[in-house]
Amino acid sequence: MVPVVVDTPSTRVSQMGAEVETKGGEGAGAVAATAAAASGIASPSMRRRHADMSQSPIRTTSPSNNSITQDSRSKRARPATSQNTNKTIMPRNYAECDSRVLSGLISGMLMELIHFNDELPVNNNKLTRFHSRAPPNISVHDYLLRLTHHATLIPPILLAMVFYIDKLCLLYPEFTINSLTVHRFLITAGTVASKGLSDSFWTNNTYARVGGVTVKELALLELEFLERMNWRIVPWQNKILQDYYKNLVQRDPAYDFEERKPGEESSDDEDEDDSMSSHSSDALVEDDELVPPQPRDAEAMEE
């Protein structure tokens, strides 16, 4: 029984390829050449079929595509690490530091203070406005990271908050950093430092919403903080913040400073004594700050 063949452009191409195969010709290459010559009349499906016969299977991904994908992945922002020690490399100037990385360093230091101070007994007669009834559910690391991101806390502000810890504890002995005071201190210190050190800052409504307190409560905390600090919130020595940054990096074994560039002068050895004294009372406060300001009497006001 002879099959009936319908004369269509696709069947004519099939017959042409079959004739070439029976005659020997040039094998698959001749079939591909014949199909290419008749591509003007062949349907798209037949052109794809003949291409599969003459060529090897098509790769789903080419080496060039893989290299492009790997390059794009490698360009993602990642903290620099040392190849020998796997330490996170930090810039020597605190102004060039990533705020998120710096907030992680500060939160680690705060957790050490909290772990130590939480073991001390709480004196109910010496509670401050910064004390909470119970520790908040959010961790110190996540809370400080939230403030850094949503309140736009840059490195100078973050380091000033660490500076405020030492100064406030010196001027206000009842205050200590523990699990009950750290959250309210951070939102208050961040608000005060932003207004005192930055040219642009948010409103109290934004800081209160980010910190999880009411606007009225934040205003009271801010006023209490400023009075305890004698209204002096700007570090008067230029290198105080740099010293705090240096000590934060050096105390954590997972971080290290970047190598010095050729020709860069080293001033760390010359300023080592001054750096170590940044936490002393002389570097934290001036002489007149140790004495709380006294109200003027009537006679002095008349004069």
One Martini backbone bead per residue (centre of mass of N, CA, C, O) as a GRO file, in nm:
protein
  303
    1MET     BB    1   0.094   0.039   0.026
    2VAL     BB    2   0.062   0.366  -0.078
    3PRO     BB    3   0.130   0.657   0.038
    4VAL     BB    4  -0.007   0.964   0.085
    5VAL     BB    5   0.116   1.270  -0.056
    6VAL     BB    6   0.133   1.593   0.025
    7ASP     BB    7   0.180   1.890  -0.153
    8THR     BB    8   0.418   2.061   0.029
    9PRO     BB    9   0.674   2.246   0.137
   10SER     BB   10   0.760   2.041   0.358
   11THR     BB   11   0.761   1.780   0.178
   12ARG     BB   12   0.970   1.881  -0.026
   13VAL     BB   13   1.202   1.898   0.173
   14SER     BB   14   1.202   1.599   0.260
   15GLN     BB   15   1.253   1.479  -0.022
   16MET     BB   16   1.523   1.621  -0.075
   17GLY     BB   17   1.671   1.493   0.168
   18ALA     BB   18   1.627   1.192   0.089
   19GLU     BB   19   1.781   1.196  -0.182
   20VAL     BB   20   2.056   1.266  -0.068
   21GLU     BB   21   2.088   1.015   0.116
   22THR     BB   22   2.070   0.791  -0.115
   23LYS     BB   23   2.321   0.920  -0.288
   24GLY     BB   24   2.508   1.027  -0.034
   25GLY     BB   25   2.684   1.268  -0.078
   26GLU     BB   26   2.733   1.476   0.236
   27GLY     BB   27   2.514   1.416   0.417
   28ALA     BB   28   2.427   1.627   0.666
   29GLY     BB   29   2.539   1.876   0.517
   30ALA     BB   30   2.346   1.853   0.272
   31VAL     BB   31   2.085   1.876   0.428
   32ALA     BB   32   2.141   2.158   0.542
   33ALA     BB   33   2.179   2.300   0.267
   34THR     BB   34   1.900   2.235   0.155
   35ALA     BB   35   1.737   2.365   0.385
   36ALA     BB   36   1.857   2.649   0.350
   37ALA     BB   37   1.761   2.687   0.052
   38ALA     BB   38   1.442   2.620   0.153
   39SER     BB   39   1.368   2.844   0.374
   40GLY     BB   40   1.158   3.015   0.209
   41ILE     BB   41   0.931   2.757   0.224
   42ALA     BB   42   0.965   2.680   0.499
   43SER     BB   43   0.874   2.619   0.799
   44PRO     BB   44   0.960   2.682   1.120
   45SER     BB   45   0.953   2.384   1.215
   46MET     BB   46   1.142   2.269   0.989
   47ARG     BB   47   1.389   2.446   1.046
   48ARG     BB   48   1.436   2.335   1.331
   49ARG     BB   49   1.466   2.035   1.254
   50HIS     BB   50   1.716   2.065   1.063
   51ALA     BB   51   1.901   2.198   1.274
   52ASP     BB   52   1.907   1.946   1.465
   53MET     BB   53   2.043   1.749   1.256
   54SER     BB   54   2.319   1.941   1.203
   55GLN     BB   55   2.336   1.997   1.511
   56SER     BB   56   2.405   2.040   1.815
   57PRO     BB   57   2.308   2.073   2.111
   58ILE     BB   58   2.175   2.322   2.292
   59ARG     BB   59   2.264   2.541   2.520
   60THR     BB   60   2.142   2.692   2.802
   61THR     BB   61   2.443   2.771   2.894
   62SER     BB   62   2.700   2.978   2.866
   63PRO     BB   63   3.009   3.078   2.961
   64SER     BB   64   2.948   3.380   2.934
   65ASN     BB   65   2.695   3.380   3.118
   66ASN     BB   66   2.836   3.275   3.373
   67SER     BB   67   3.040   3.506   3.401
   68ILE     BB   68   2.833   3.730   3.431
   69THR     BB   69   2.692   3.620   3.685
   70GLN     BB   70   2.947   3.616   3.866
   71ASP     BB   71   3.014   3.918   3.840
   72SER     BB   72   2.745   4.026   3.957
   73ARG     BB   73   2.779   3.888   4.235
   74SER     BB   74   3.067   4.013   4.308
   75LYS     BB   75   2.942   4.326   4.312
   76ARG     BB   76   2.844   4.306   4.579
   77ALA     BB   77   2.802   4.436   4.882
   78ARG     BB   78   3.087   4.388   5.098
   79PRO     BB   79   3.273   4.324   5.347
   80ALA     BB   80   3.587   4.351   5.418
   81THR     BB   81   3.840   4.090   5.402
   82SER     BB   82   4.081   3.893   5.524
   83GLN     BB   83   4.260   3.626   5.395
   84ASN     BB   84   4.409   3.527   5.662
   85THR     BB   85   4.180   3.604   5.912
   86ASN     BB   86   3.879   3.695   5.849
   87LYS     BB   87   3.861   4.001   5.877
   88THR     BB   88   3.722   4.299   5.926
   89ILE     BB   89   3.776   4.580   5.735
   90MET     BB   90   3.873   4.901   5.845
   91PRO     BB   91   3.881   5.218   5.844
   92ARG     BB   92   4.070   5.476   5.988
   93ASN     BB   93   3.829   5.656   5.927
   94TYR     BB   94   3.520   5.711   6.062
   95ALA     BB   95   3.384   5.860   5.812
   96GLU     BB   96   3.424   5.580   5.624
   97CYS     BB   97   3.224   5.425   5.775
   98ASP     BB   98   2.986   5.196   5.825
   99SER     BB   99   2.704   5.225   6.007
  100ARG     BB  100   2.625   4.922   6.040
  101VAL     BB  101   2.898   4.824   6.143
  102LEU     BB  102   2.921   5.021   6.383
  103SER     BB  103   2.663   4.925   6.529
  104GLY     BB  104   2.778   4.642   6.588
  105LEU     BB  105   3.009   4.732   6.770
  106ILE     BB  106   2.837   4.883   6.982
  107SER     BB  107   2.647   4.648   7.062
  108GLY     BB  108   2.871   4.466   7.174
  109MET     BB  109   2.958   4.659   7.400
  110LEU     BB  110   2.679   4.683   7.539
  111MET     BB  111   2.646   4.379   7.614
  112GLU     BB  112   2.877   4.379   7.817
  113LEU     BB  113   2.759   4.588   8.009
  114ILE     BB  114   2.490   4.444   8.063
  115HIS     BB  115   2.601   4.179   8.176
  116PHE     BB  116   2.731   4.321   8.422
  117ASN     BB  117   2.492   4.515   8.535
  118ASP     BB  118   2.266   4.292   8.581
  119GLU     BB  119   2.414   4.175   8.846
  120LEU     BB  120   2.325   4.415   8.980
  121PRO     BB  121   2.153   4.565   9.209
  122VAL     BB  122   1.842   4.717   9.239
  123ASN     BB  123   1.761   5.053   9.319
  124ASN     BB  124   1.457   5.198   9.381
  125ASN     BB  125   1.579   5.489   9.478
  126LYS     BB  126   1.757   5.499   9.174
  127LEU     BB  127   1.564   5.575   8.962
  128THR     BB  128   1.514   5.659   8.629
  129ARG     BB  129   1.382   5.775   8.333
  130PHE     BB  130   1.530   5.526   8.171
  131HIS     BB  131   1.354   5.329   8.304
  132SER     BB  132   1.204   5.022   8.280
  133ARG     BB  133   0.993   4.772   8.370
  134ALA     BB  134   1.091   4.616   8.106
  135PRO     BB  135   1.237   4.453   7.874
  136PRO     BB  136   1.247   4.464   7.564
  137ASN     BB  137   1.207   4.254   7.284
  138ILE     BB  138   1.427   4.398   7.153
  139SER     BB  139   1.731   4.410   7.059
  140VAL     BB  140   2.009   4.599   7.057
  141HIS     BB  141   2.097   4.551   6.767
  142ASP     BB  142   1.821   4.601   6.627
  143TYR     BB  143   1.765   4.881   6.747
  144LEU     BB  144   2.020   5.027   6.640
  145LEU     BB  145   1.968   4.954   6.344
  146ARG     BB  146   1.702   5.104   6.324
  147LEU     BB  147   1.809   5.385   6.393
  148THR     BB  148   2.024   5.402   6.170
  149HIS     BB  149   1.824   5.377   5.929
  150HIS     BB  150   1.562   5.565   6.002
  151ALA     BB  151   1.750   5.812   6.147
  152THR     BB  152   2.025   5.864   6.022
  153LEU     BB  153   2.302   5.743   6.154
  154ILE     BB  154   2.605   5.856   6.168
  155PRO     BB  155   2.915   5.806   6.285
  156PRO     BB  156   2.935   6.061   6.471
  157ILE     BB  157   2.673   5.994   6.626
  158LEU     BB  158   2.747   5.713   6.732
  159LEU     BB  159   3.004   5.806   6.887
  160ALA     BB  160   2.861   6.014   7.067
  161MET     BB  161   2.692   5.802   7.222
  162VAL     BB  162   2.939   5.677   7.360
  163PHE     BB  163   3.035   5.936   7.495
  164TYR     BB  164   2.773   5.973   7.670
  165ILE     BB  165   2.809   5.739   7.861
  166ASP     BB  166   3.056   5.839   8.019
  167LYS     BB  167   2.950   6.123   8.094
  168LEU     BB  168   2.683   6.043   8.235
  169CYS     BB  169   2.809   5.855   8.453
  170LEU     BB  170   2.977   6.087   8.580
  171LEU     BB  171   2.732   6.303   8.629
  172TYR     BB  172   2.530   6.030   8.675
  173PRO     BB  173   2.549   5.779   8.899
  174GLU     BB  174   2.255   5.644   8.871
  175PHE     BB  175   2.355   5.573   8.593
  176THR     BB  176   2.309   5.277   8.386
  177ILE     BB  177   2.388   5.017   8.170
  178ASN     BB  178   2.101   4.827   8.088
  179SER     BB  179   1.813   4.651   8.008
  180LEU     BB  180   1.634   4.914   8.117
  181THR     BB  181   1.812   5.171   7.968
  182VAL     BB  182   1.924   5.141   7.670
  183HIS     BB  183   1.685   5.224   7.483
  184ARG     BB  184   1.632   5.513   7.590
  185PHE     BB  185   1.915   5.612   7.550
  186LEU     BB  186   1.946   5.577   7.241
  187ILE     BB  187   1.712   5.762   7.147
  188THR     BB  188   1.814   6.013   7.300
  189ALA     BB  189   2.106   6.031   7.194
  190GLY     BB  190   2.032   6.036   6.893
  191THR     BB  191   1.866   6.297   6.902
  192VAL     BB  192   2.078   6.489   7.025
  193ALA     BB  193   2.313   6.436   6.822
  194SER     BB  194   2.164   6.522   6.565
  195LYS     BB  195   2.112   6.821   6.660
  196GLY     BB  196   2.426   6.889   6.742
  197LEU     BB  197   2.595   6.755   6.466
  198SER     BB  198   2.369   6.817   6.255
  199ASP     BB  199   2.220   6.996   5.994
  200SER     BB  200   2.028   6.742   5.962
  201PHE     BB  201   1.697   6.653   6.087
  202TRP     BB  202   1.451   6.525   6.257
  203THR     BB  203   1.171   6.486   6.412
  204ASN     BB  204   1.017   6.381   6.699
  205ASN     BB  205   0.812   6.204   6.554
  206THR     BB  206   1.020   6.019   6.418
  207TYR     BB  207   1.187   5.928   6.662
  208ALA     BB  208   0.946   5.809   6.820
  209ARG     BB  209   0.857   5.600   6.609
  210VAL     BB  210   1.129   5.449   6.589
  211GLY     BB  211   1.165   5.409   6.918
  212GLY     BB  212   0.875   5.351   7.067
  213VAL     BB  213   0.766   5.638   7.152
  214THR     BB  214   0.652   5.914   7.268
  215VAL     BB  215   0.671   6.247   7.233
  216LYS     BB  216   0.656   6.322   7.533
  217GLU     BB  217   0.871   6.124   7.634
  218LEU     BB  218   1.104   6.228   7.458
  219ALA     BB  219   1.106   6.516   7.574
  220LEU     BB  220   1.176   6.431   7.865
  221LEU     BB  221   1.439   6.280   7.799
  222GLU     BB  222   1.585   6.517   7.666
  223LEU     BB  223   1.581   6.709   7.907
  224GLU     BB  224   1.723   6.523   8.110
  225PHE     BB  225   1.981   6.484   7.945
  226LEU     BB  226   2.071   6.785   7.923
  227GLU     BB  227   2.088   6.843   8.226
  228ARG     BB  228   2.299   6.617   8.294
  229MET     BB  229   2.500   6.751   8.060
  230ASN     BB  230   2.492   7.069   8.077
  231TRP     BB  231   2.440   7.126   7.763
  232ARG     BB  232   2.696   6.936   7.670
  233ILE     BB  233   2.729   6.761   7.344
  234VAL     BB  234   3.003   6.862   7.228
  235PRO     BB  235   3.298   6.770   7.136
  236TRP     BB  236   3.598   6.964   7.192
  237GLN     BB  237   3.762   6.730   7.074
  238ASN     BB  238   3.856   6.607   6.767
  239LYS     BB  239   3.977   6.308   6.875
  240ILE     BB  240   3.755   6.156   7.030
  241LEU     BB  241   3.604   5.994   6.811
  242GLN     BB  242   3.857   5.850   6.703
  243ASP     BB  243   3.924   5.702   6.968
  244TYR     BB  244   3.661   5.542   6.991
  245TYR     BB  245   3.692   5.395   6.723
  246LYS     BB  246   3.962   5.257   6.780
  247ASN     BB  247   3.869   5.098   7.036
  248LEU     BB  248   3.641   4.934   6.903
  249VAL     BB  249   3.821   4.778   6.700
  250GLN     BB  250   4.046   4.664   6.898
  251ARG     BB  251   3.845   4.494   7.095
  252ASP     BB  252   3.776   4.334   6.830
  253PRO     BB  253   3.885   4.037   6.674
  254ALA     BB  254   3.698   4.070   6.398
  255TYR     BB  255   3.872   4.335   6.366
  256ASP     BB  256   4.042   4.563   6.131
  257PHE     BB  257   4.271   4.753   5.991
  258GLU     BB  258   4.389   4.898   5.736
  259GLU     BB  259   4.634   4.947   5.539
  260ARG     BB  260   4.878   5.147   5.474
  261LYS     BB  261   4.973   5.375   5.269
  262PRO     BB  262   5.203   5.488   5.080
  263GLY     BB  263   5.326   5.766   5.269
  264GLU     BB  264   5.172   5.734   5.526
  265GLU     BB  265   5.124   5.871   5.817
  266SER     BB  266   5.197   5.800   6.163
  267SER     BB  267   4.991   5.884   6.470
  268ASP     BB  268   4.942   5.660   6.687
  269ASP     BB  269   5.198   5.667   6.864
  270GLU     BB  270   5.177   5.971   6.947
  271ASP     BB  271   4.849   5.926   7.042
  272GLU     BB  272   4.826   5.699   7.259
  273ASP     BB  273   4.794   5.852   7.526
  274ASP     BB  274   4.543   6.017   7.439
  275SER     BB  275   4.364   5.772   7.370
  276MET     BB  276   4.362   5.636   7.658
  277SER     BB  277   4.239   5.921   7.790
  278SER     BB  278   3.938   5.944   7.675
  279HIS     BB  279   3.803   5.805   7.953
  280SER     BB  280   3.861   6.028   8.121
  281SER     BB  281   3.762   6.296   8.305
  282ASP     BB  282   3.930   6.517   8.155
  283ALA     BB  283   3.813   6.436   7.861
  284LEU     BB  284   3.496   6.452   7.926
  285VAL     BB  285   3.537   6.699   8.122
  286GLU     BB  286   3.518   6.990   8.262
  287ASP     BB  287   3.556   7.160   8.545
  288ASP     BB  288   3.265   7.309   8.541
  289GLU     BB  289   3.095   7.032   8.504
  290LEU     BB  290   3.116   6.902   8.795
  291VAL     BB  291   2.937   7.150   8.854
  292PRO     BB  292   2.642   7.239   8.904
  293PRO     BB  293   2.430   7.466   8.816
  294GLN     BB  294   2.349   7.769   8.967
  295PRO     BB  295   2.126   7.969   9.079
  296ARG     BB  296   2.038   8.286   9.084
  297ASP     BB  297   2.018   8.546   9.274
  298ALA     BB  298   1.882   8.849   9.332
  299GLU     BB  299   2.147   9.019   9.364
  300ALA     BB  300   2.284   8.923   9.104
  301MET     BB  301   2.063   9.021   8.909
  302GLU     BB  302   2.081   9.326   8.983
  303GLU     BB  303   2.389   9.353   8.899
   0.00000   0.00000   0.00000
